[in-house]
Short mmCIF file of C-alpha atoms in Angstrom, two decimals:
data_model
loop_
_atom_site.label_atom_id
_atom_site.label_comp_id
_atom_site.label_asym_id
_atom_site.label_seq_id
_atom_site.Cartn_x
_atom_site.Cartn_y
_atom_site.Cartn_z
CA MET A 48 0.00 0.00 0.00
CA GLU A 49 2.81 2.42 0.85
CA THR A 50 4.48 1.76 -2.49
CA VAL A 51 1.32 2.60 -4.41
CA ILE A 52 0.81 5.79 -2.41
CA GLY A 53 4.45 6.76 -2.95
CA LYS A 54 4.06 6.43 -6.70
CA LEU A 55 0.69 8.18 -6.81
CA TRP A 56 1.19 11.00 -4.30
CA ASN A 57 4.13 12.72 -5.91
CA ARG A 58 4.77 16.41 -5.21
CA ASP A 59 2.89 17.86 -8.19
CA PHE A 60 -0.09 15.51 -7.98
CA SER A 61 -0.41 16.37 -4.28
CA LEU A 62 -0.37 20.10 -5.04
CA VAL A 63 -3.10 19.65 -7.67
CA VAL A 64 -5.23 17.61 -5.26
CA PHE A 65 -4.84 19.90 -2.25
CA GLY A 66 -5.41 22.94 -4.44
CA GLN A 67 -8.64 21.31 -5.57
CA ILE A 68 -9.73 20.85 -1.96
CA ILE A 69 -9.52 24.58 -1.28
CA SER A 70 -10.76 25.73 -4.69
CA ILE A 71 -13.80 23.46 -4.78
CA PHE A 72 -14.72 24.38 -1.21
CA GLY A 73 -14.75 28.06 -2.20
CA ASN A 74 -16.62 27.33 -5.40
CA MET A 75 -19.27 25.17 -3.77
CA ILE A 76 -20.18 27.49 -0.92
CA LEU A 77 -20.69 30.24 -3.50
CA SER A 78 -22.42 28.18 -6.18
CA PHE A 79 -24.84 26.71 -3.62
CA ALA A 80 -25.56 29.94 -1.75
CA LEU A 81 -26.31 32.19 -4.74
CA PRO A 82 -29.23 30.11 -6.14
CA LEU A 83 -30.51 29.63 -2.57
CA TYR A 84 -30.45 33.40 -2.25
CA VAL A 85 -32.72 33.57 -5.30
CA LEU A 86 -35.07 30.92 -3.86
CA ASP A 87 -35.15 32.71 -0.51
CA ALA A 88 -35.75 36.13 -2.04
CA THR A 89 -38.38 35.15 -4.64
CA GLY A 90 -39.98 31.99 -3.20
CA SER A 91 -40.15 30.64 -6.76
CA ALA A 92 -38.96 27.12 -7.66
CA ALA A 93 -38.98 28.17 -11.32
CA GLN A 94 -36.56 31.07 -10.69
CA TYR A 95 -34.43 28.79 -8.52
CA GLY A 96 -34.26 26.34 -11.44
CA LEU A 97 -33.36 29.27 -13.69
CA ALA A 98 -30.51 30.26 -11.35
CA LEU A 99 -29.23 26.67 -11.45
CA GLY A 100 -29.78 25.90 -15.13
CA LEU A 101 -29.13 29.09 -17.11
CA PRO A 102 -25.52 29.63 -15.93
CA ILE A 103 -24.62 26.17 -17.24
CA ILE A 104 -24.83 27.67 -20.74
CA SER A 105 -21.56 29.53 -20.19
CA LEU A 106 -20.01 26.32 -18.83
CA LEU A 107 -21.22 24.54 -21.95
CA LEU A 108 -19.77 27.15 -24.31
CA LEU A 109 -16.39 27.49 -22.58
CA THR A 110 -15.63 23.84 -21.84
CA PRO A 111 -14.51 23.05 -25.43
CA ILE A 112 -12.21 26.06 -25.26
CA GLY A 113 -10.94 24.76 -21.96
CA GLY A 114 -10.21 21.39 -23.51
CA ILE A 115 -8.20 23.00 -26.31
CA MET A 116 -6.28 25.17 -23.86
CA ALA A 117 -5.55 22.15 -21.64
CA ASP A 118 -3.91 20.36 -24.59
CA ARG A 119 -2.02 23.36 -26.00
CA LEU A 120 -1.03 25.49 -23.00
CA ARG A 121 0.68 24.85 -19.71
CA LYS A 122 -2.03 23.52 -17.42
CA GLN A 123 -0.64 25.02 -14.23
CA ARG A 124 -0.70 28.50 -15.80
CA ILE A 125 -4.32 28.01 -16.83
CA MET A 126 -5.24 27.09 -13.26
CA PHE A 127 -3.35 30.05 -11.80
CA TRP A 128 -4.94 32.71 -14.00
CA LEU A 129 -8.42 31.28 -13.53
CA ASP A 130 -8.12 31.09 -9.73
CA ALA A 131 -6.81 34.64 -9.66
CA SER A 132 -9.60 35.84 -11.99
CA THR A 133 -12.24 34.21 -9.81
CA THR A 134 -10.89 36.05 -6.76
CA VAL A 135 -11.19 39.37 -8.57
CA LEU A 136 -14.64 38.47 -9.88
CA ILE A 137 -15.96 37.82 -6.37
CA LEU A 138 -14.57 41.12 -5.10
CA VAL A 139 -16.22 42.99 -7.99
CA PHE A 140 -19.51 41.19 -7.30
CA MET A 141 -19.38 42.27 -3.65
CA ILE A 142 -19.03 45.88 -4.75
CA PHE A 143 -21.89 45.89 -7.25
CA ASN A 144 -24.24 43.61 -5.31
CA GLY A 145 -25.34 46.42 -2.99
CA MET A 146 -26.09 48.80 -5.86
CA MET A 147 -29.06 46.92 -7.35
CA GLU A 148 -32.51 46.37 -5.92
CA THR A 149 -33.32 43.30 -8.06
CA VAL A 150 -31.24 40.31 -7.00
CA VAL A 151 -31.90 37.82 -9.79
CA PRO A 152 -30.16 39.56 -12.75
CA ILE A 153 -26.88 40.28 -10.96
CA ILE A 154 -26.74 36.77 -9.48
CA LEU A 155 -27.34 35.23 -12.90
CA VAL A 156 -24.51 37.32 -14.35
CA LYS A 157 -22.23 36.24 -11.49
CA LEU A 158 -23.09 32.56 -11.95
CA LEU A 159 -22.63 32.82 -15.72
CA ALA A 160 -19.15 34.26 -15.22
CA LEU A 161 -18.22 31.74 -12.51
CA ASN A 162 -19.31 28.81 -14.68
CA ALA A 163 -17.44 30.22 -17.68
CA ILE A 164 -14.25 30.13 -15.62
CA GLN A 165 -14.99 26.60 -14.41
CA GLY A 166 -15.57 25.53 -18.02
CA ILE A 167 -11.92 26.30 -18.74
CA TYR A 168 -10.60 25.16 -15.36
CA VAL A 169 -12.07 21.64 -15.11
CA PRO A 170 -10.57 20.22 -18.36
CA ALA A 171 -7.15 21.51 -17.29
CA VAL A 172 -7.37 19.61 -14.00
CA GLN A 173 -8.77 16.42 -15.55
CA ALA A 174 -6.17 16.44 -18.31
CA SER A 175 -3.44 16.81 -15.66
CA VAL A 176 -4.22 13.50 -13.97
CA PRO A 177 -2.86 11.20 -16.75
CA ALA A 178 0.24 13.40 -16.98
CA LEU A 179 0.97 13.03 -13.26
CA CYS A 180 -0.07 9.38 -12.71
CA SER A 181 1.31 6.17 -14.12
CA THR A 182 -1.03 3.92 -16.09
CA GLU A 183 -1.48 1.47 -13.22
CA ASN A 184 -2.37 4.35 -10.88
CA LEU A 185 -4.75 6.15 -13.25
CA THR A 186 -7.96 4.77 -11.72
CA SER A 187 -6.68 5.49 -8.21
CA GLY A 188 -5.62 8.97 -9.31
CA ASN A 189 -9.04 9.76 -10.74
CA ALA A 190 -10.65 8.33 -7.61
CA ALA A 191 -8.39 10.45 -5.40
CA VAL A 192 -9.31 13.62 -7.28
CA GLY A 193 -12.97 12.64 -7.09
CA VAL A 194 -12.74 11.88 -3.37
CA VAL A 195 -11.26 15.26 -2.48
CA ASN A 196 -13.79 16.94 -4.76
CA SER A 197 -16.60 15.19 -2.91
CA LEU A 198 -15.02 15.97 0.47
CA SER A 199 -14.67 19.65 -0.34
CA THR A 200 -18.16 19.72 -1.81
CA THR A 201 -19.59 17.99 1.27
CA VAL A 202 -17.97 20.40 3.72
CA GLY A 203 -18.66 23.37 1.43
CA LEU A 204 -22.37 22.65 1.12
CA ALA A 205 -22.76 22.17 4.87
CA ALA A 206 -20.83 25.37 5.54
CA ALA A 207 -22.84 27.27 2.92
CA GLY A 208 -26.13 26.18 4.48
CA VAL A 209 -25.05 27.19 7.98
CA LEU A 210 -23.34 30.45 6.98
CA TYR A 211 -26.18 31.55 4.72
CA GLY A 212 -28.91 30.51 7.14
CA ARG A 213 -27.34 32.43 10.05
CA PHE A 214 -25.31 35.28 8.57
CA GLY A 215 -26.48 35.82 5.00
CA LEU A 216 -24.47 36.02 1.78
CA THR A 217 -21.57 38.34 2.68
CA PRO A 218 -19.49 35.88 4.81
CA ILE A 219 -19.77 33.31 2.03
CA LEU A 220 -18.39 35.80 -0.51
CA ILE A 221 -15.46 36.63 1.76
CA VAL A 222 -14.54 33.00 2.49
CA SER A 223 -14.84 32.07 -1.19
CA ALA A 224 -12.53 34.90 -2.27
CA ILE A 225 -9.91 33.83 0.28
CA CYS A 226 -10.07 30.22 -0.96
CA PHE A 227 -9.43 31.15 -4.58
CA ALA A 228 -6.63 33.54 -3.61
CA ILE A 229 -4.85 30.75 -1.66
CA THR A 230 -5.28 28.29 -4.54
CA SER A 231 -3.84 30.73 -7.07
CA VAL A 232 -0.65 30.93 -4.99
CA MET A 233 -0.43 27.11 -4.80
CA ASP A 234 -0.81 26.90 -8.59
CA LEU A 235 2.51 28.74 -8.99
CA PHE A 236 4.41 25.77 -7.55
CA ILE A 237 2.87 23.00 -9.69
CA ARG A 238 4.90 21.45 -12.51
CA ILE A 239 2.92 19.42 -15.07
CA PRO A 240 4.62 17.72 -18.08
CA TYR A 241 3.97 19.76 -21.20
CA LYS A 242 4.16 18.74 -24.85
CA LYS A 243 4.24 21.76 -27.13
CA GLN A 244 1.97 21.55 -30.17
CA PRO A 245 2.30 23.43 -33.48
CA PRO A 246 0.61 26.85 -33.34
CA ALA A 247 -2.48 27.50 -35.45
CA GLU A 248 -2.78 30.41 -37.88
CA ASN A 249 -5.53 32.07 -35.81
CA VAL A 250 -7.79 31.29 -32.89
CA PHE A 251 -10.83 30.47 -35.05
CA LYS A 252 -8.93 27.90 -37.10
CA LEU A 253 -7.44 26.57 -33.87
CA VAL A 254 -10.86 26.03 -32.30
CA LYS A 255 -12.34 24.60 -35.47
CA GLY A 256 -9.40 22.29 -36.14
CA ASP A 257 -9.04 20.97 -32.61
CA MET A 258 -12.75 20.45 -32.02
CA THR A 259 -13.16 18.79 -35.41
CA GLU A 260 -10.34 16.43 -34.48
CA ALA A 261 -11.93 15.64 -31.11
CA VAL A 262 -15.41 15.14 -32.55
CA LYS A 263 -14.06 12.95 -35.35
CA PHE A 264 -12.19 10.81 -32.83
CA THR A 265 -15.28 10.52 -30.59
CA LEU A 266 -17.80 9.76 -33.34
CA LYS A 267 -15.75 7.73 -35.84
CA GLU A 268 -12.65 6.28 -34.24
CA LYS A 269 -14.18 5.65 -30.78
CA PRO A 270 -17.98 5.82 -31.23
CA ILE A 271 -18.42 4.08 -27.87
CA LEU A 272 -17.44 7.38 -26.24
CA ALA A 273 -20.29 9.16 -28.04
CA LYS A 274 -22.73 6.51 -26.85
CA PHE A 275 -21.72 6.98 -23.22
CA ALA A 276 -21.89 10.75 -23.62
CA PHE A 277 -25.50 10.44 -24.80
CA VAL A 278 -26.39 8.07 -21.97
CA PHE A 279 -25.04 10.50 -19.40
CA PHE A 280 -26.87 13.32 -21.16
CA LEU A 281 -30.13 11.53 -20.39
CA PHE A 282 -29.03 10.60 -16.87
CA ASN A 283 -28.10 14.18 -15.98
CA MET A 284 -31.24 15.60 -17.55
CA LEU A 285 -33.34 13.25 -15.43
CA MET A 286 -31.99 12.03 -12.09
CA THR A 287 -29.23 14.53 -11.42
CA SER A 288 -31.35 17.56 -12.31
CA MET A 289 -34.31 16.28 -10.31
CA MET A 290 -32.20 15.85 -7.19
CA PHE A 291 -30.33 19.13 -7.36
CA VAL A 292 -33.47 21.17 -8.01
CA GLY A 293 -35.94 19.10 -6.02
CA MET A 294 -34.09 18.59 -2.75
CA PRO A 295 -33.78 22.25 -1.62
CA VAL A 296 -37.29 23.08 -2.91
CA LEU A 297 -38.92 20.11 -1.15
CA ILE A 298 -37.02 20.68 2.09
CA THR A 299 -37.63 24.42 2.39
CA GLN A 300 -41.07 24.74 0.80
CA ASN A 301 -42.93 21.40 0.99
CA LEU A 302 -41.52 20.40 4.38
CA GLY A 303 -41.13 23.94 5.72
CA LEU A 304 -37.65 23.28 7.13
CA PRO A 305 -34.85 25.90 7.43
CA MET A 306 -32.19 26.63 4.81
CA GLU A 307 -29.48 25.09 6.99
CA LEU A 308 -31.03 21.65 6.46
CA ALA A 309 -30.97 22.11 2.68
CA GLY A 310 -27.22 22.58 2.95
CA ILE A 311 -26.88 19.56 5.23
CA ASN A 312 -28.92 17.47 2.79
CA GLN A 313 -26.67 18.40 -0.11
CA SER A 314 -23.51 17.84 1.93
CA VAL A 315 -24.64 14.36 3.05
CA MET A 316 -25.43 13.56 -0.57
CA MET A 317 -21.89 14.56 -1.49
CA LEU A 318 -20.62 12.50 1.44
CA GLY A 319 -22.20 9.51 -0.28
CA GLY A 320 -20.18 10.44 -3.34
CA LEU A 321 -17.07 10.65 -1.17
CA VAL A 322 -17.60 7.10 0.07
CA GLY A 323 -18.22 6.05 -3.53
CA GLY A 324 -14.88 7.58 -4.50
CA ILE A 325 -13.09 5.72 -1.73
CA ALA A 326 -14.73 2.50 -2.91
CA ALA A 327 -13.70 3.24 -6.50
CA GLY A 328 -10.10 3.75 -5.43
CA ALA A 329 -10.13 0.52 -3.42
CA LEU A 330 -11.56 -1.45 -6.34
CA GLY A 331 -9.07 0.02 -8.81
CA THR A 332 -8.95 -1.89 -12.08
CA ARG A 333 -11.65 -4.27 -10.82
CA LEU A 334 -14.19 -1.47 -11.25
CA ASN A 335 -15.33 -1.92 -14.84
CA ILE A 336 -18.14 0.06 -16.45
CA SER A 337 -20.78 -2.68 -16.53
CA ARG A 338 -20.34 -3.46 -12.83
CA SER A 339 -20.49 0.22 -11.86
CA LEU A 340 -23.69 0.70 -13.87
CA MET A 341 -25.30 -2.21 -12.04
CA TYR A 342 -24.52 -0.45 -8.76
CA LEU A 343 -26.04 2.70 -10.26
CA ILE A 344 -29.30 0.92 -11.09
CA PHE A 345 -29.57 -0.31 -7.49
CA GLY A 346 -28.81 3.17 -6.19
CA ILE A 347 -31.53 4.77 -8.30
CA VAL A 348 -34.12 2.16 -7.32
CA LEU A 349 -33.26 2.68 -3.63
CA SER A 350 -34.15 6.37 -4.00
CA ALA A 351 -37.85 5.48 -4.41
CA PRO A 352 -38.68 6.14 -0.71
CA MET A 353 -38.21 9.85 -1.50
CA GLY A 354 -41.50 9.67 -3.38
CA VAL A 355 -43.22 7.40 -0.86
CA ILE A 356 -42.84 9.83 2.04
CA PHE A 357 -44.96 12.44 0.25
CA LEU A 358 -47.80 9.93 -0.10
CA MET A 359 -47.88 9.26 3.64
CA ASP A 360 -48.56 11.31 6.75
CA THR A 361 -44.87 11.68 7.55
CA SER A 362 -43.36 14.25 9.90
CA PRO A 363 -41.02 16.80 8.26
CA THR A 364 -38.07 15.51 10.28
CA THR A 365 -38.64 11.89 9.24
CA ALA A 366 -39.15 12.94 5.62
CA PHE A 367 -35.90 14.90 5.71
CA ILE A 368 -33.96 11.92 7.08
CA VAL A 369 -35.38 9.58 4.41
CA MET A 370 -34.67 12.03 1.59
CA THR A 371 -31.12 12.63 2.77
CA ALA A 372 -30.36 8.91 3.14
CA CYS A 373 -31.72 8.17 -0.34
CA ALA A 374 -29.68 11.02 -1.81
CA ALA A 375 -26.48 9.68 -0.23
CA ILE A 376 -27.06 6.16 -1.56
CA THR A 377 -27.75 7.45 -5.06
CA ALA A 378 -24.66 9.69 -4.98
CA PHE A 379 -22.53 6.74 -3.91
CA ALA A 380 -23.60 4.76 -6.97
CA MET A 381 -23.36 7.79 -9.27
CA PHE A 382 -19.77 8.42 -8.27
CA LEU A 383 -18.69 4.83 -8.84
CA SER A 384 -19.99 4.94 -12.40
CA GLN A 385 -18.48 8.36 -13.04
CA VAL A 386 -14.97 7.24 -12.04
CA ALA A 387 -15.28 4.13 -14.21
CA VAL A 388 -16.42 6.08 -17.27
CA ILE A 389 -13.79 8.84 -16.96
CA THR A 390 -11.03 6.25 -16.52
CA PHE A 391 -12.28 4.37 -19.59
CA ILE A 392 -12.29 7.57 -21.68
CA GLN A 393 -8.77 8.51 -20.56
CA SER A 394 -7.43 5.03 -21.27
CA GLU A 395 -8.96 5.01 -24.77
CA THR A 396 -7.74 8.50 -25.76
CA PRO A 397 -4.23 9.59 -26.90
CA SER A 398 -2.57 11.99 -24.42
CA GLU A 399 -2.56 14.90 -26.90
CA LEU A 400 -6.34 14.60 -27.32
CA ILE A 401 -7.44 13.96 -23.74
CA GLY A 402 -8.37 17.56 -22.91
CA LYS A 403 -10.34 18.07 -26.12
CA VAL A 404 -12.11 14.71 -26.01
CA LEU A 405 -13.04 15.11 -22.33
CA SER A 406 -14.46 18.54 -23.09
CA VAL A 407 -16.56 17.14 -25.96
CA VAL A 408 -17.85 14.31 -23.79
CA MET A 409 -18.55 16.74 -20.91
CA ILE A 410 -20.67 18.98 -23.14
CA MET A 411 -23.54 16.51 -23.18
CA PRO A 412 -24.08 16.27 -19.39
CA MET A 413 -23.70 20.04 -19.09
CA LEU A 414 -26.35 20.67 -21.71
CA ALA A 415 -28.52 18.09 -19.97
CA ASN A 416 -28.11 19.88 -16.62
CA ALA A 417 -29.11 23.21 -18.16
CA ILE A 418 -32.23 21.74 -19.77
CA GLY A 419 -33.10 19.49 -16.84
CA GLN A 420 -32.74 22.07 -14.09
CA LEU A 421 -34.79 24.63 -15.97
CA PHE A 422 -37.43 21.96 -16.64
CA PHE A 423 -37.57 20.60 -13.09
CA GLY A 424 -37.73 24.11 -11.65
CA VAL A 425 -40.94 24.72 -13.58
CA LEU A 426 -42.18 21.19 -12.84
CA PHE A 427 -41.73 21.42 -9.06
CA GLU A 428 -43.53 24.77 -9.08
CA SER A 429 -46.40 23.53 -11.27
CA LEU A 430 -46.83 20.25 -9.36
CA ALA A 431 -45.91 21.58 -5.93
CA HIS A 432 -48.58 19.46 -4.22
CA MET A 433 -47.71 16.26 -6.13
CA PRO A 434 -43.92 15.81 -5.84
CA SER A 435 -44.24 12.00 -5.72
CA ILE A 436 -45.33 11.93 -9.36
CA ILE A 437 -42.18 13.79 -10.39
CA ILE A 438 -39.91 11.55 -8.31
CA PHE A 439 -41.37 8.20 -9.42
CA ALA A 440 -41.47 9.14 -13.11
CA THR A 441 -37.86 10.33 -13.00
CA ILE A 442 -36.67 7.13 -11.30
CA ALA A 443 -38.45 4.91 -13.82
CA LEU A 444 -37.10 6.73 -16.87
CA THR A 445 -33.56 6.86 -15.46
CA VAL A 446 -33.48 3.13 -14.72
CA LEU A 447 -34.44 2.41 -18.34
CA VAL A 448 -31.60 4.64 -19.54
CA ILE A 449 -28.98 2.95 -17.33
CA ILE A 450 -30.16 -0.54 -18.33
CA ARG A 451 -29.50 0.48 -21.93
CA ALA A 452 -26.07 1.83 -20.96
CA ARG A 453 -25.17 -1.43 -19.24
CA ARG A 454 -25.95 -3.37 -22.40
CA ILE A 455 -23.44 -1.15 -24.22
CA ALA A 456 -20.87 -1.75 -21.46
CA LEU A 457 -21.35 -5.52 -21.57
CA ALA A 458 -20.69 -5.41 -25.32
CA ILE A 459 -17.33 -3.75 -24.57
CA ASN A 460 -16.29 -6.51 -22.20
CA LYS A 461 -17.03 -9.11 -24.87
#
């Protein structure tokens, strides 16, 4: 065990991972609190869904650019400038936030900008893992990154719920700015192997050429990647969107519980993902896609009690406990499958294409989140007194999608 850790936890990989802990914590407390601020101020599930879904558009548009930059530029420089830019962005937001009476427009602009930065940042981090890990440690490396992401997300969501519920938005902005400032300093000390590529004549030809190459590879040379991208498009549009929109709305409006519990719910859900990441790392190469998708089917089915509690005369506290437990189980299974799929994509893609291909594959779930969160925001507002219908229908459709995905995975193993 010590030998494996020694090979995996080299200096630069450790800096990337610990930088992610701080950066994601700062990102999550802000990304969770701002839409909650909209829900709290307007009382509208539809506007809450808008605050969650609309900003994903900028993430969707910038992720391909991020993939190109991750393959052509020094990844540590990308991470530094983006962390520093996020710090400045938060400070500017704090200045202008008090100058407007309507909260929704300025928060949407802030979330659009924050997601645009993340669209460039995430491919740089994901493309760094294969460069810093040996082939035999790639699954463990991805699991380690995922575990710290889940850990930071878990703590960040809990902290956001408590800070926002008791002190409002300002402390969250301050803490988030400090986190990104610290991470930008850490980025200066990271050294990631870099393979210089021939420069393009101009940026438009660069984008067109690189994205054409990535799409061609995904659709023609490795069409299995396109199939998984479409499967996860459907999964994110259904189950993921339903949970991220529905949980805070159901807890604060249907159950009448405080905002702090919405943060705790989301953090426990991420804790389930953390445990899933630990399990993925322990399984290593034994975690193939078909097996992980079977776990995912079980996890989705076990979320059915979330719908049952709204058909019974259940106390708000009991309903909250059931919802939170179901969310954690589902997140556990979701994370296992995510690690397996990302590892498969990385192992099937040449190193000079990893950033671009990952960005192409990531576009589908992002688009799904934008559509799904907007849709479920309207749905939970329109069917506010019948949430069980939404939950059961989503579970049934998602299970059918994952069964189809598992058939594709089984064909790979053959």
